[in-house]
Short mmCIF file of C-alpha atoms in Angstrom, two decimals:
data_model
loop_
_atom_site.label_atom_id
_atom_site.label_comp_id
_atom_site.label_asym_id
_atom_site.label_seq_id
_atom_site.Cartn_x
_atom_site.Cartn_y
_atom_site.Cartn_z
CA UNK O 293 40.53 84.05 114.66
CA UNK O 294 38.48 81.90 117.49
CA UNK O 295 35.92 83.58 117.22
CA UNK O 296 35.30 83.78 112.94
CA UNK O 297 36.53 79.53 113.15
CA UNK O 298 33.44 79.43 115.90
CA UNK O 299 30.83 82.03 113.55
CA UNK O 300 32.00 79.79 110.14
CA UNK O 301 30.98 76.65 112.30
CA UNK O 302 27.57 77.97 113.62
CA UNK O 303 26.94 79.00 109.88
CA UNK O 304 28.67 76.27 107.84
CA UNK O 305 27.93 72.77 110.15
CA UNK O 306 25.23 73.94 112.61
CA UNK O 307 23.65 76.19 109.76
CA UNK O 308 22.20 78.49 113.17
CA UNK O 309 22.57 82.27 113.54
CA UNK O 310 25.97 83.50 112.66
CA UNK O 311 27.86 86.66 111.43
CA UNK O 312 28.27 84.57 107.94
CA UNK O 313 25.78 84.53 105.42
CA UNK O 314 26.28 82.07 102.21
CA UNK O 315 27.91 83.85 99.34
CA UNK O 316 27.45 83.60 95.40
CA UNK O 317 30.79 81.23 94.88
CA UNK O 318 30.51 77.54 95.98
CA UNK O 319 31.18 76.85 99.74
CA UNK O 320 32.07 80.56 100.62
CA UNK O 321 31.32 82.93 103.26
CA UNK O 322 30.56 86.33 103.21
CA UNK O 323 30.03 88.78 106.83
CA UNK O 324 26.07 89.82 106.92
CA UNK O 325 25.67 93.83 106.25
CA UNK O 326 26.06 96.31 109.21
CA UNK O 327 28.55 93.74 110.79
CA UNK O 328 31.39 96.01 111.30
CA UNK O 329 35.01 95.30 113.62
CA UNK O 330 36.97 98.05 115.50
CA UNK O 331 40.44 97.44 116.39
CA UNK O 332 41.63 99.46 119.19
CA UNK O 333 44.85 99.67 121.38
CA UNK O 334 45.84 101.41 124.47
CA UNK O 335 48.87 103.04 122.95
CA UNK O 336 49.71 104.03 119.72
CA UNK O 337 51.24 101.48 117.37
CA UNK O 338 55.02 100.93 117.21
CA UNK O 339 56.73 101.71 114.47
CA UNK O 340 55.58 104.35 111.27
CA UNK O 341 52.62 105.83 113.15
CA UNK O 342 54.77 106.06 116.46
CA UNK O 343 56.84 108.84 114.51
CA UNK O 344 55.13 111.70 115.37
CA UNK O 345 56.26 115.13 115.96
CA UNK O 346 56.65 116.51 119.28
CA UNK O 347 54.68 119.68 118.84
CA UNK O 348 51.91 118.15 116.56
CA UNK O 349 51.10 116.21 119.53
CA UNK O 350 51.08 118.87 121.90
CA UNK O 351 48.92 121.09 119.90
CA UNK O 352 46.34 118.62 118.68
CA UNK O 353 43.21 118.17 120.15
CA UNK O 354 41.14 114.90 120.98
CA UNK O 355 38.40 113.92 119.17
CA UNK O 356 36.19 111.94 121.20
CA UNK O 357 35.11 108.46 119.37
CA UNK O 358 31.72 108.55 118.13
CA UNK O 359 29.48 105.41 119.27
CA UNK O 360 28.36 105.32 116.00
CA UNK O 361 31.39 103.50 114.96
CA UNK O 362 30.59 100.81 117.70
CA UNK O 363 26.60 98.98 117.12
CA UNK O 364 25.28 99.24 120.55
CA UNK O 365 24.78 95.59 122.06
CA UNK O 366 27.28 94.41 119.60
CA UNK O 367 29.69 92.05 120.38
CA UNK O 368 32.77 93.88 119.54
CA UNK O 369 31.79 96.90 121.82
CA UNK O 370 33.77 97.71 124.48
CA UNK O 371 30.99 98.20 126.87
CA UNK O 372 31.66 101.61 127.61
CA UNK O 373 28.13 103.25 128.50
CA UNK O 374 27.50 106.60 126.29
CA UNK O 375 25.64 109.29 127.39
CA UNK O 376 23.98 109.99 123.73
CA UNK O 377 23.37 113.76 124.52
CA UNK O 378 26.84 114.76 125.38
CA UNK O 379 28.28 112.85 122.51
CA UNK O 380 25.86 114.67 120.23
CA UNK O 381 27.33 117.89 121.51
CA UNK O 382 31.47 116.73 121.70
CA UNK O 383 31.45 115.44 118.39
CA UNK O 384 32.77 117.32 115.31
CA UNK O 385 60.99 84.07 124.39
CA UNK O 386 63.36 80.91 124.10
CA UNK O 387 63.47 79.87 120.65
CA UNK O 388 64.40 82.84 118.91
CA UNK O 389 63.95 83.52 115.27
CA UNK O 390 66.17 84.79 112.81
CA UNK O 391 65.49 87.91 110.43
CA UNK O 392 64.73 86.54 106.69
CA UNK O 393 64.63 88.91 103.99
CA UNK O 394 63.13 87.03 101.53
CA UNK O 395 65.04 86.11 97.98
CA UNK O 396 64.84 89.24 95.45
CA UNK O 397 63.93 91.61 97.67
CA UNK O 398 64.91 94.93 96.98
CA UNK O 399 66.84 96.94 99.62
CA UNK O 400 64.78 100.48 98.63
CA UNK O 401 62.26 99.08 101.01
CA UNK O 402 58.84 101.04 100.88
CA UNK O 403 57.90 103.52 98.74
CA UNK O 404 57.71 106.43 101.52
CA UNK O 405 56.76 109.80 101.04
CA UNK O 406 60.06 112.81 101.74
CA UNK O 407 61.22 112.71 105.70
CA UNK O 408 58.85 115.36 107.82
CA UNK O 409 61.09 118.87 108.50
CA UNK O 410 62.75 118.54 104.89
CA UNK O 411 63.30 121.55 103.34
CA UNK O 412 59.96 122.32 100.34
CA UNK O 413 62.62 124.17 98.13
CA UNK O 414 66.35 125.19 97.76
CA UNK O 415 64.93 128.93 99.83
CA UNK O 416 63.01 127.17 102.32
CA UNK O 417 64.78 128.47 105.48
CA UNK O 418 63.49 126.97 108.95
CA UNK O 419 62.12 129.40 111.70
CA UNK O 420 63.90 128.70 115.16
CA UNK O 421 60.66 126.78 115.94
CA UNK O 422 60.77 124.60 113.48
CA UNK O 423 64.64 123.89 113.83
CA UNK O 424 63.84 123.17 117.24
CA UNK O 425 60.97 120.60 116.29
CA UNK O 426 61.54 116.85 117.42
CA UNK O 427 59.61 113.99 116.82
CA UNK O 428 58.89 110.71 119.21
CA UNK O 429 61.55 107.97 118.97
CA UNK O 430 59.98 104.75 117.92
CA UNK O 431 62.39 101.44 119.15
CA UNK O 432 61.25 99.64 115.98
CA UNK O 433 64.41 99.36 114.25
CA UNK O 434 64.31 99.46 110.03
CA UNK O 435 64.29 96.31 108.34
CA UNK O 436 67.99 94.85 107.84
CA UNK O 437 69.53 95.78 104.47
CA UNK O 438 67.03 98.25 103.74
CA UNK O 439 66.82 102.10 103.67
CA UNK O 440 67.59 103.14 107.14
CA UNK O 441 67.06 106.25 110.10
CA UNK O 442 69.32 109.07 109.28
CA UNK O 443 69.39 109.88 112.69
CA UNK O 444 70.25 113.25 112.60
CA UNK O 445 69.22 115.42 115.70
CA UNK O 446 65.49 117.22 115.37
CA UNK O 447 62.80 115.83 112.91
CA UNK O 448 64.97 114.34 110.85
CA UNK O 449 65.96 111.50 113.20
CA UNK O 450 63.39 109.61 111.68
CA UNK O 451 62.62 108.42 108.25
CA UNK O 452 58.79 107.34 107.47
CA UNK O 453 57.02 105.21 105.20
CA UNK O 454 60.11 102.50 106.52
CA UNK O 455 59.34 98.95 107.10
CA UNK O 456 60.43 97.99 110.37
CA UNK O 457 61.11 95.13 112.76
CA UNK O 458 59.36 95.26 116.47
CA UNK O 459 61.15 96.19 119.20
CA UNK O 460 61.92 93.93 121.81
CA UNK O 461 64.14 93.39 124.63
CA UNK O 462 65.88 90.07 123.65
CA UNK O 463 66.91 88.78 120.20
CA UNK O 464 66.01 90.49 116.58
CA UNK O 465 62.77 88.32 115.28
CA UNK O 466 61.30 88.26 112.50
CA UNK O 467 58.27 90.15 113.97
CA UNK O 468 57.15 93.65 111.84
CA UNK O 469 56.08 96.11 113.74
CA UNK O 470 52.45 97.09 114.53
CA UNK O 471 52.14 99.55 112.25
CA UNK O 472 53.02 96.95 109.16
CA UNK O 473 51.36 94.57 110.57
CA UNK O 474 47.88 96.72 110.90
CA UNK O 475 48.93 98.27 106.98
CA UNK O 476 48.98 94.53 105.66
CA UNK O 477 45.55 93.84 106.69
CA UNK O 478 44.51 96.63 105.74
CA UNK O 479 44.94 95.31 101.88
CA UNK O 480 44.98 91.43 103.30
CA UNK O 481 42.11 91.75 105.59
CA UNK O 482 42.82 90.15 108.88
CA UNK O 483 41.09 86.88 108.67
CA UNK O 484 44.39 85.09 107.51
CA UNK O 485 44.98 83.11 104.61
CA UNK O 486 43.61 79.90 106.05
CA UNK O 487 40.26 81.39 106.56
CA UNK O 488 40.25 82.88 103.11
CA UNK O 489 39.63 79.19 101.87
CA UNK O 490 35.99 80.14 103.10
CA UNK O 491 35.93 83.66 102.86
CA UNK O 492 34.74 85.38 99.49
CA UNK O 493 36.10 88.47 100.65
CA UNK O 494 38.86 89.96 102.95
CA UNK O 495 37.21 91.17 106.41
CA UNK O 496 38.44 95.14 106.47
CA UNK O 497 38.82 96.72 110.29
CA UNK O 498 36.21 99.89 109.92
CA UNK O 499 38.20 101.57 112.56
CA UNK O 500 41.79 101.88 114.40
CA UNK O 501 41.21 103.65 117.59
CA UNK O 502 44.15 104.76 119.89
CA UNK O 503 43.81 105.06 123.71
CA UNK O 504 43.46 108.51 124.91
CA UNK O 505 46.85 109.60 127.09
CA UNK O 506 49.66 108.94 124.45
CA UNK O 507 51.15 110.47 121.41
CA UNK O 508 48.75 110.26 118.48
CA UNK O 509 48.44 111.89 114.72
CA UNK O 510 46.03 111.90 112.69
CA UNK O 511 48.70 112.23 109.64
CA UNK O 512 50.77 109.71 111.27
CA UNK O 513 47.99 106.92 111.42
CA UNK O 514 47.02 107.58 108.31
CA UNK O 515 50.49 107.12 106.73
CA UNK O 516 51.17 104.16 108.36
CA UNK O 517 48.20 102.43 107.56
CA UNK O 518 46.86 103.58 104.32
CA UNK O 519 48.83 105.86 102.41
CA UNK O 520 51.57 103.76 101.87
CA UNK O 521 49.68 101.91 100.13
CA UNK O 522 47.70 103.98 97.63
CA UNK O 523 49.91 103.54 94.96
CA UNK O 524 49.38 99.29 95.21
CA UNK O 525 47.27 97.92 91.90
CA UNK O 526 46.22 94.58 90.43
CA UNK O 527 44.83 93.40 93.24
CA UNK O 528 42.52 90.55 93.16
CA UNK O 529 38.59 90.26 93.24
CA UNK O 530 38.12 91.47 96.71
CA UNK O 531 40.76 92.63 98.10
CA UNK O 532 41.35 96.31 97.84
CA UNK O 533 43.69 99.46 99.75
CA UNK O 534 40.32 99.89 102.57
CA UNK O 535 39.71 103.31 103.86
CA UNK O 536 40.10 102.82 107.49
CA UNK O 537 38.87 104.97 109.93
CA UNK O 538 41.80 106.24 111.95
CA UNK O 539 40.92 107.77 115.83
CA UNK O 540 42.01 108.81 118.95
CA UNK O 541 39.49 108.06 121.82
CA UNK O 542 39.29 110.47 124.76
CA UNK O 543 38.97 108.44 127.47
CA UNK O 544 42.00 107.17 128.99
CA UNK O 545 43.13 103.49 129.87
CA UNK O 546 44.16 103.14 133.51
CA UNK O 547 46.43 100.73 133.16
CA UNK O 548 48.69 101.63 129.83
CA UNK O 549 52.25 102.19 129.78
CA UNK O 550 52.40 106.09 130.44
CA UNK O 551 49.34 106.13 133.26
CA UNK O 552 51.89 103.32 134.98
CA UNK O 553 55.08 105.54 134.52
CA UNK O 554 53.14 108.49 136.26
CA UNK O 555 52.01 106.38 139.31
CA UNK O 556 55.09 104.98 139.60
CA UNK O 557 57.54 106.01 142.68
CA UNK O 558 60.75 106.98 142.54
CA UNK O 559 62.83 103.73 144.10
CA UNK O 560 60.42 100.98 142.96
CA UNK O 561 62.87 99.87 140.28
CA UNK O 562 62.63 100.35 136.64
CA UNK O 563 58.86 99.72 134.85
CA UNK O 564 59.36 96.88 132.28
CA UNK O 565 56.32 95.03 130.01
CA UNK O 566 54.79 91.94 131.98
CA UNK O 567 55.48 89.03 130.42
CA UNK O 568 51.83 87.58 131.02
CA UNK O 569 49.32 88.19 128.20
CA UNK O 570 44.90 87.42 128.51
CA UNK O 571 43.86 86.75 125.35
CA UNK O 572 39.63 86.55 125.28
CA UNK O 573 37.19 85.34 122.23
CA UNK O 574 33.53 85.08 122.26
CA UNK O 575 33.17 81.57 122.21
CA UNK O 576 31.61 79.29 124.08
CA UNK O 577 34.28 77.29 124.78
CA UNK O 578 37.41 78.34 126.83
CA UNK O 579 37.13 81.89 126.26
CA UNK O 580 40.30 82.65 128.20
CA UNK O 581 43.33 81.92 127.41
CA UNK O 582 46.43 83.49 129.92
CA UNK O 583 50.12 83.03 128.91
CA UNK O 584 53.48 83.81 130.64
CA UNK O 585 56.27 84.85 128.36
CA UNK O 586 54.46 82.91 125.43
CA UNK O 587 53.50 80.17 127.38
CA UNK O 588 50.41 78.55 129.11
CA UNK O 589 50.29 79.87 132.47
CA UNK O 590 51.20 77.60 135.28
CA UNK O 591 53.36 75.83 132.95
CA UNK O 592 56.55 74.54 134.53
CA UNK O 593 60.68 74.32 133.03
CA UNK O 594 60.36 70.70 132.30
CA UNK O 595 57.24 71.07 129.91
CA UNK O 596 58.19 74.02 128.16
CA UNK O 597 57.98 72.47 124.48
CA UNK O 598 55.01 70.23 125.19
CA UNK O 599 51.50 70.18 124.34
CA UNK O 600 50.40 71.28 127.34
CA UNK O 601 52.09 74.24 127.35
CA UNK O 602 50.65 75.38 123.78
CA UNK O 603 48.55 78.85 123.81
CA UNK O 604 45.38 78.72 122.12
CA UNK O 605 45.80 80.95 119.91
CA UNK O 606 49.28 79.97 118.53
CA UNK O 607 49.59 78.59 114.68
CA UNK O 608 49.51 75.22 115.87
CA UNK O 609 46.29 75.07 118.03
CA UNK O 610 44.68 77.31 115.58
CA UNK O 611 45.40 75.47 112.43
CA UNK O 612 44.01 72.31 113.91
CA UNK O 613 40.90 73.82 115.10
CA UNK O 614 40.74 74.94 111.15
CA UNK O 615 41.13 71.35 109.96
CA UNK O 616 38.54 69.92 112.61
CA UNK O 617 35.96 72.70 110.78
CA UNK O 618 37.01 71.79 107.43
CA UNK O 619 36.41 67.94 108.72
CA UNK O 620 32.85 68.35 109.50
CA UNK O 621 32.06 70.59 106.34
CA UNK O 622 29.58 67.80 103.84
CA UNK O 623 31.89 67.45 100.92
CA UNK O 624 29.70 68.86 98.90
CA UNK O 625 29.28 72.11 100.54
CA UNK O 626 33.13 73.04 100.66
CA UNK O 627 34.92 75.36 97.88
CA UNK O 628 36.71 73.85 95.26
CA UNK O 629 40.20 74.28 97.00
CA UNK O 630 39.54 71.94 99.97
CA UNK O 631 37.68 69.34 98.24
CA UNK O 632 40.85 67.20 97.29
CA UNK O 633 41.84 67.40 101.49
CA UNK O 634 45.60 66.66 99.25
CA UNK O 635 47.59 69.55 101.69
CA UNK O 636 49.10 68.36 104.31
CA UNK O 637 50.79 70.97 106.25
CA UNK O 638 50.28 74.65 107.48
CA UNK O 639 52.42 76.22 104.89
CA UNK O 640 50.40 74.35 101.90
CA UNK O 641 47.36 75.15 103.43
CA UNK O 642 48.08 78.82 103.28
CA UNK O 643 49.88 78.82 99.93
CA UNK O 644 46.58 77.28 98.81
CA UNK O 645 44.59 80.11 99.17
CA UNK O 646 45.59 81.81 95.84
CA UNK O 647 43.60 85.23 96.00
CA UNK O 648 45.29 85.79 99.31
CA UNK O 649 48.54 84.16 97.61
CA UNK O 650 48.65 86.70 94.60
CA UNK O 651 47.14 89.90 96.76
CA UNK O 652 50.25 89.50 99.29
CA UNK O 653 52.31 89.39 96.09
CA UNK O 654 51.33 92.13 94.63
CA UNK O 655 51.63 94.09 98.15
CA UNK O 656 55.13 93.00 98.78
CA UNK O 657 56.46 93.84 95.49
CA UNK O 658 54.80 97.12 95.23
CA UNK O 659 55.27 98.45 98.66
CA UNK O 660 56.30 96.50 100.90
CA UNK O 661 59.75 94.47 99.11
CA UNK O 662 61.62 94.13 102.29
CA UNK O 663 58.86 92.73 104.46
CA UNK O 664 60.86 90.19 106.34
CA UNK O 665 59.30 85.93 106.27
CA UNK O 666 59.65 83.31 108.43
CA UNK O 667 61.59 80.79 107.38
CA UNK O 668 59.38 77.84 105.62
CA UNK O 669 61.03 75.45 108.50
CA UNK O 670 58.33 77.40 110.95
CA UNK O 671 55.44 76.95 109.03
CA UNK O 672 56.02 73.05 108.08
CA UNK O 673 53.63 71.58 110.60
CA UNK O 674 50.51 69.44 110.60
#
């Protein structure tokens, strides 16, 4: 989100070079053609596309990741030099948060399509291999009150199509998994709602792409981002169920979870996720920004809490950098919902933005009921 608050400045106060061009409403924004984002991760994400089954990954192939799907010299390239011929001929914390489910939610959860390894038909009779088949555990756990994991031995373990919570090694949160997460903006967009203030339309990901190394399927992906949400209608101008691109890139990242397990010894103690995090944007100013267990590195016990000990890219810091845009915006050239400057806090800021308002609306009560909120008390800020 730096980095589209720093592209909407360039465009909106500097009026110099940006990623924005104006749109046809009054003080919108809309991204210049052939500007594309690709969102990838080392590992596959937790939760519905995590539930994959064993031998489906064993058997399938990688597909190596076209560099079509990445504008050489953009920005969002990962800087990975391709050799054009061979790809020609490859291709083919402390303050824990409660669980909310929010008021008149229903506990069906949802929609989800029939549990992989069911039975088609009252004669459908599974061969040993199949009664044998297993899928990958995923530790997100299903949403509280909702449908739940039969876990039964084998395939059917699982249940997918499930909203779930991330896993974690202290408290429950209120934090869905990456798989709902990546499924929301996938209808949402992932620009937010404050952004959508100057946004015309939702920015779509063209493309998920997986690390190479770990469990990955093409179904599963797919599921978990997309097809769960076919069925969703009424959406707003805009906003729509995107076709993402879903991939698996063949080259392997040295330093995810499974290349560590390998290298590590016997008698070196049990591998656990680092509680440090480098987050990087294109901007100009402080690019970096490097936490430890959520907060500003180097900060000590005594100013956990303060100011100083804020990440960059929490709600807080980001908010305000929103408001200091919206500050230097001429009157005149903002939209219609910013003009009056009469919110106040985070949460009326964000409720503000009514496309993105009724599009997560219709979402949530056609597909995703149980999607668990933060209480209001977290977002009532300034």
């Amino acid at each position: 989100m730096w980095y589209l608050l720093h592209q909407l400045w360039l465009a909106a106060v500097q009026q110099e070079t940006s990623i924005f061009s104006p749109g046809t409403e009054q003080g919108t924004w809309i991204l210049r053609p052939h500007v594309t984002f690709v969102f990838f991760s080392s590992h596959t994400p937790c939760g519905d596309a995590s539930i994959i089954p064993v031998a489906e990954e064993e058997a399938q192939t990688c597909r190596p990741l076209s560099p079509l799907l990445v504008p050489r010299g953009s920005s969002l390239s990962s800087g990975v030099q391709w050799n054009e011929r061979e790809a020609e001929e490859t291709a083919a914390g402390p303050f824990p948060k409660r669980a909310k489910v929010a008021a008149g939610d229903s506990a069906q959860g949802a929609a989800r399509p029939p549990a992989r390894g069911a039975a088609e038909g009252p004669a459908a009779v599974p061969s040993p291999a199949q009664a044998m088949m297993d899928v990958h555990r995923t530790g997100a756990k299903c949403v509280p009150g909702a449908a739940g994991d039969s876990q039964q031995p084998g395939s059917e373990y699982h249940a997918v199509g499930l909203l779930r919570i991330k896993p974690g090694r202290g408290p429950q949160t209120a934090s869905m998994s990456c798989s709902d997460k990546l499924a929301r903006w996938n209808v949402l967009g992932w620009q937010g709602a404050l952004l959508m203030h100057l946004l015309q339309q939702p920015i779509y990901l063209s493309a998920v792409v997986v690390g190479g190394g770990c469990p990955y399927s093409q179904e599963a992906m797919e599921r978990a981002i997309a097809a769960r949400c076919w069925h969703v209608l009424h959406l707003p101008d805009g906003f729509q169920v995107y076709k993402v691109k879903t991939l698996q890139s063949c080259l392997h990242f040295n330093h995810s979870r499974r290349a560590v397990e390998v290298s590590h010894l016997q008698g070196q103690g049990k591998v656990v996720p680092c509680g440090a995090a480098i987050s990087w944007s294109e901007v100009p100013e402080h690019p970096l920004d490097v936490t430890s267990n959520g907060f500003k590195q180097g900060t000590t016990k005594k100013a956990i809490g303060s100011l100083k000990s804020r990440s960059r890219i929490c709600k807080v810091e980001l908010f305000h950098e929103f408001l200091k845009l919206v500050a230097q915006i001429p009157q005149e050239n903002l939209p219609g919902t910013l003009r009056a400057k009469r919110w106040k806090t985070y949460w009326e800021y964000k409720e503000a933005a009514a496309g993105y308002q009724e599009a997560w609306k219709e979402l949530r009560s056609q597909a995703f009921c149980t999607w668990v909120r933060n209480s209001r008390d977290y977002l009532n800020f300034a």
